[in-house]
């Protein structure tokens, strides 16, 4: 049953419709954005669902829309999951300026 649940969650994440229920959004500053490689470097606060402390790290960009005009230095809120061993952004929104 665990494998079926994981596969369903993974399929929803790939389709861009993953439910983010029970996942808190973390705050971050964009440090680098590489759309060609589908990677983003974030200096982020605690990511509760991943039990991850604040740090700066590179994430894969999942099948999710990023805020229009996103660039280094922008503040964002995001959700991330570990998908196939890769920390992946599954949702992101710009913080108001």
PDB file of C-alpha atoms in Angstrom:
ATOM      1  CA  UNK A   1       0.000   0.000   0.000  1.00  0.00           C
ATOM      2  CA  UNK A   2       2.857   2.407   0.750  1.00  0.00           C
ATOM      3  CA  UNK A   3       4.225   2.054  -2.786  1.00  0.00           C
ATOM      4  CA  UNK A   4       0.798   2.735  -4.330  1.00  0.00           C
ATOM      5  CA  UNK A   5       0.419   5.864  -2.186  1.00  0.00           C
ATOM      6  CA  UNK A   6       3.897   7.071  -3.168  1.00  0.00           C
ATOM      7  CA  UNK A   7       3.241   6.427  -6.861  1.00  0.00           C
ATOM      8  CA  UNK A   8      -0.053   8.328  -6.727  1.00  0.00           C
ATOM      9  CA  UNK A   9       1.642  11.273  -5.021  1.00  0.00           C
ATOM     10  CA  UNK A  10       4.486  11.230  -7.551  1.00  0.00           C
ATOM     11  CA  UNK A  11       2.062  11.116 -10.496  1.00  0.00           C
ATOM     12  CA  UNK A  12       0.106  14.086  -9.137  1.00  0.00           C
ATOM     13  CA  UNK A  13       3.321  16.062  -8.610  1.00  0.00           C
ATOM     14  CA  UNK A  14       4.384  15.414 -12.192  1.00  0.00           C
ATOM     15  CA  UNK A  15       0.999  16.500 -13.494  1.00  0.00           C
ATOM     16  CA  UNK A  16       1.275  19.784 -11.645  1.00  0.00           C
ATOM     17  CA  UNK A  17      -1.884  19.117  -9.649  1.00  0.00           C
ATOM     18  CA  UNK A  18      -0.375  17.724  -6.463  1.00  0.00           C
ATOM     19  CA  UNK A  19      -2.375  18.572  -3.409  1.00  0.00           C
ATOM     20  CA  UNK A  20      -0.260  20.521  -0.960  1.00  0.00           C
ATOM     21  CA  UNK A  21      -2.470  19.658   2.013  1.00  0.00           C
ATOM     22  CA  UNK A  22      -0.461  19.280   5.210  1.00  0.00           C
ATOM     23  CA  UNK A  23       2.553  20.916   3.549  1.00  0.00           C
ATOM     24  CA  UNK A  24       3.561  24.289   4.913  1.00  0.00           C
ATOM     25  CA  UNK A  25       5.058  26.799   2.560  1.00  0.00           C
ATOM     26  CA  UNK A  26       8.625  27.859   3.372  1.00  0.00           C
ATOM     27  CA  UNK A  27      10.027  31.340   2.842  1.00  0.00           C
ATOM     28  CA  UNK A  28      13.092  31.844   0.678  1.00  0.00           C
ATOM     29  CA  UNK A  29      15.243  34.213  -1.347  1.00  0.00           C
ATOM     30  CA  UNK A  30      16.074  33.221  -4.909  1.00  0.00           C
ATOM     31  CA  UNK A  31      19.853  33.103  -5.306  1.00  0.00           C
ATOM     32  CA  UNK A  32      20.094  31.638  -8.822  1.00  0.00           C
ATOM     33  CA  UNK A  33      17.651  30.460 -11.485  1.00  0.00           C
ATOM     34  CA  UNK A  34      18.611  28.077 -14.314  1.00  0.00           C
ATOM     35  CA  UNK A  35      15.514  27.384 -16.379  1.00  0.00           C
ATOM     36  CA  UNK A  36      17.459  25.414 -19.001  1.00  0.00           C
ATOM     37  CA  UNK A  37      18.548  22.885 -16.344  1.00  0.00           C
ATOM     38  CA  UNK A  38      15.225  23.273 -14.440  1.00  0.00           C
ATOM     39  CA  UNK A  39      17.102  24.171 -11.227  1.00  0.00           C
ATOM     40  CA  UNK A  40      16.726  26.958  -8.682  1.00  0.00           C
ATOM     41  CA  UNK A  41      19.031  27.897  -5.810  1.00  0.00           C
ATOM     42  CA  UNK A  42      17.154  29.094  -2.737  1.00  0.00           C
ATOM     43  CA  UNK A  43      18.283  30.481   0.610  1.00  0.00           C
ATOM     44  CA  UNK A  44      15.359  29.098   2.569  1.00  0.00           C
ATOM     45  CA  UNK A  45      13.888  28.921   6.026  1.00  0.00           C
ATOM     46  CA  UNK A  46      12.853  25.683   7.698  1.00  0.00           C
ATOM     47  CA  UNK A  47      11.034  23.204   5.448  1.00  0.00           C
ATOM     48  CA  UNK A  48       8.861  21.374   7.969  1.00  0.00           C
ATOM     49  CA  UNK A  49       7.590  18.509   5.808  1.00  0.00           C
ATOM     50  CA  UNK A  50      11.184  17.603   4.871  1.00  0.00           C
ATOM     51  CA  UNK A  51      12.466  18.184   8.425  1.00  0.00           C
ATOM     52  CA  UNK A  52      15.090  20.472   6.871  1.00  0.00           C
ATOM     53  CA  UNK A  53      16.701  23.395   8.712  1.00  0.00           C
ATOM     54  CA  UNK A  54      17.346  26.769   7.063  1.00  0.00           C
ATOM     55  CA  UNK A  55      20.135  26.684   4.456  1.00  0.00           C
ATOM     56  CA  UNK A  56      21.018  27.543   0.863  1.00  0.00           C
ATOM     57  CA  UNK A  57      20.621  24.727  -1.637  1.00  0.00           C
ATOM     58  CA  UNK A  58      19.692  23.791  -5.199  1.00  0.00           C
ATOM     59  CA  UNK A  59      16.248  22.358  -5.974  1.00  0.00           C
ATOM     60  CA  UNK A  60      14.850  20.784  -9.114  1.00  0.00           C
ATOM     61  CA  UNK A  61      11.935  22.710 -10.576  1.00  0.00           C
ATOM     62  CA  UNK A  62       8.999  20.341 -10.865  1.00  0.00           C
ATOM     63  CA  UNK A  63       6.102  20.649 -13.248  1.00  0.00           C
ATOM     64  CA  UNK A  64       4.981  23.883 -11.598  1.00  0.00           C
ATOM     65  CA  UNK A  65       4.525  27.446 -12.704  1.00  0.00           C
ATOM     66  CA  UNK A  66       7.007  29.915 -11.262  1.00  0.00           C
ATOM     67  CA  UNK A  67       6.062  33.538 -10.598  1.00  0.00           C
ATOM     68  CA  UNK A  68       6.310  35.697 -13.731  1.00  0.00           C
ATOM     69  CA  UNK A  69       9.585  37.608 -14.023  1.00  0.00           C
ATOM     70  CA  UNK A  70      11.249  35.635 -11.220  1.00  0.00           C
ATOM     71  CA  UNK A  71      14.909  36.595 -10.728  1.00  0.00           C
ATOM     72  CA  UNK A  72      17.756  36.392  -8.224  1.00  0.00           C
ATOM     73  CA  UNK A  73      17.033  38.451  -5.121  1.00  0.00           C
ATOM     74  CA  UNK A  74      13.250  37.904  -5.214  1.00  0.00           C
ATOM     75  CA  UNK A  75      11.508  36.674  -2.056  1.00  0.00           C
ATOM     76  CA  UNK A  76       9.183  33.688  -2.493  1.00  0.00           C
ATOM     77  CA  UNK A  77       7.129  31.132  -0.596  1.00  0.00           C
ATOM     78  CA  UNK A  78       7.421  27.555  -1.823  1.00  0.00           C
ATOM     79  CA  UNK A  79       6.595  23.926  -1.176  1.00  0.00           C
ATOM     80  CA  UNK A  80       9.041  21.125  -1.893  1.00  0.00           C
ATOM     81  CA  UNK A  81       9.016  17.334  -1.847  1.00  0.00           C
ATOM     82  CA  UNK A  82      11.655  14.658  -2.278  1.00  0.00           C
ATOM     83  CA  UNK A  83      10.771  13.019  -5.614  1.00  0.00           C
ATOM     84  CA  UNK A  84      12.920  10.161  -6.924  1.00  0.00           C
ATOM     85  CA  UNK A  85      15.695  11.208  -4.550  1.00  0.00           C
ATOM     86  CA  UNK A  86      15.691  14.844  -5.712  1.00  0.00           C
ATOM     87  CA  UNK A  87      14.480  17.810  -3.674  1.00  0.00           C
ATOM     88  CA  UNK A  88      11.912  19.356  -5.994  1.00  0.00           C
ATOM     89  CA  UNK A  89       9.903  22.586  -5.856  1.00  0.00           C
ATOM     90  CA  UNK A  90       6.250  21.621  -6.285  1.00  0.00           C
ATOM     91  CA  UNK A  91       4.663  25.042  -5.754  1.00  0.00           C
ATOM     92  CA  UNK A  92       5.934  28.626  -5.615  1.00  0.00           C
ATOM     93  CA  UNK A  93       4.465  32.084  -5.209  1.00  0.00           C
ATOM     94  CA  UNK A  94       6.062  35.529  -5.016  1.00  0.00           C
ATOM     95  CA  UNK A  95       5.951  37.346  -1.694  1.00  0.00           C
ATOM     96  CA  UNK A  96       4.406  40.810  -1.888  1.00  0.00           C
ATOM     97  CA  UNK A  97       7.004  43.570  -2.113  1.00  0.00           C
TER      98      UNK A  97
END
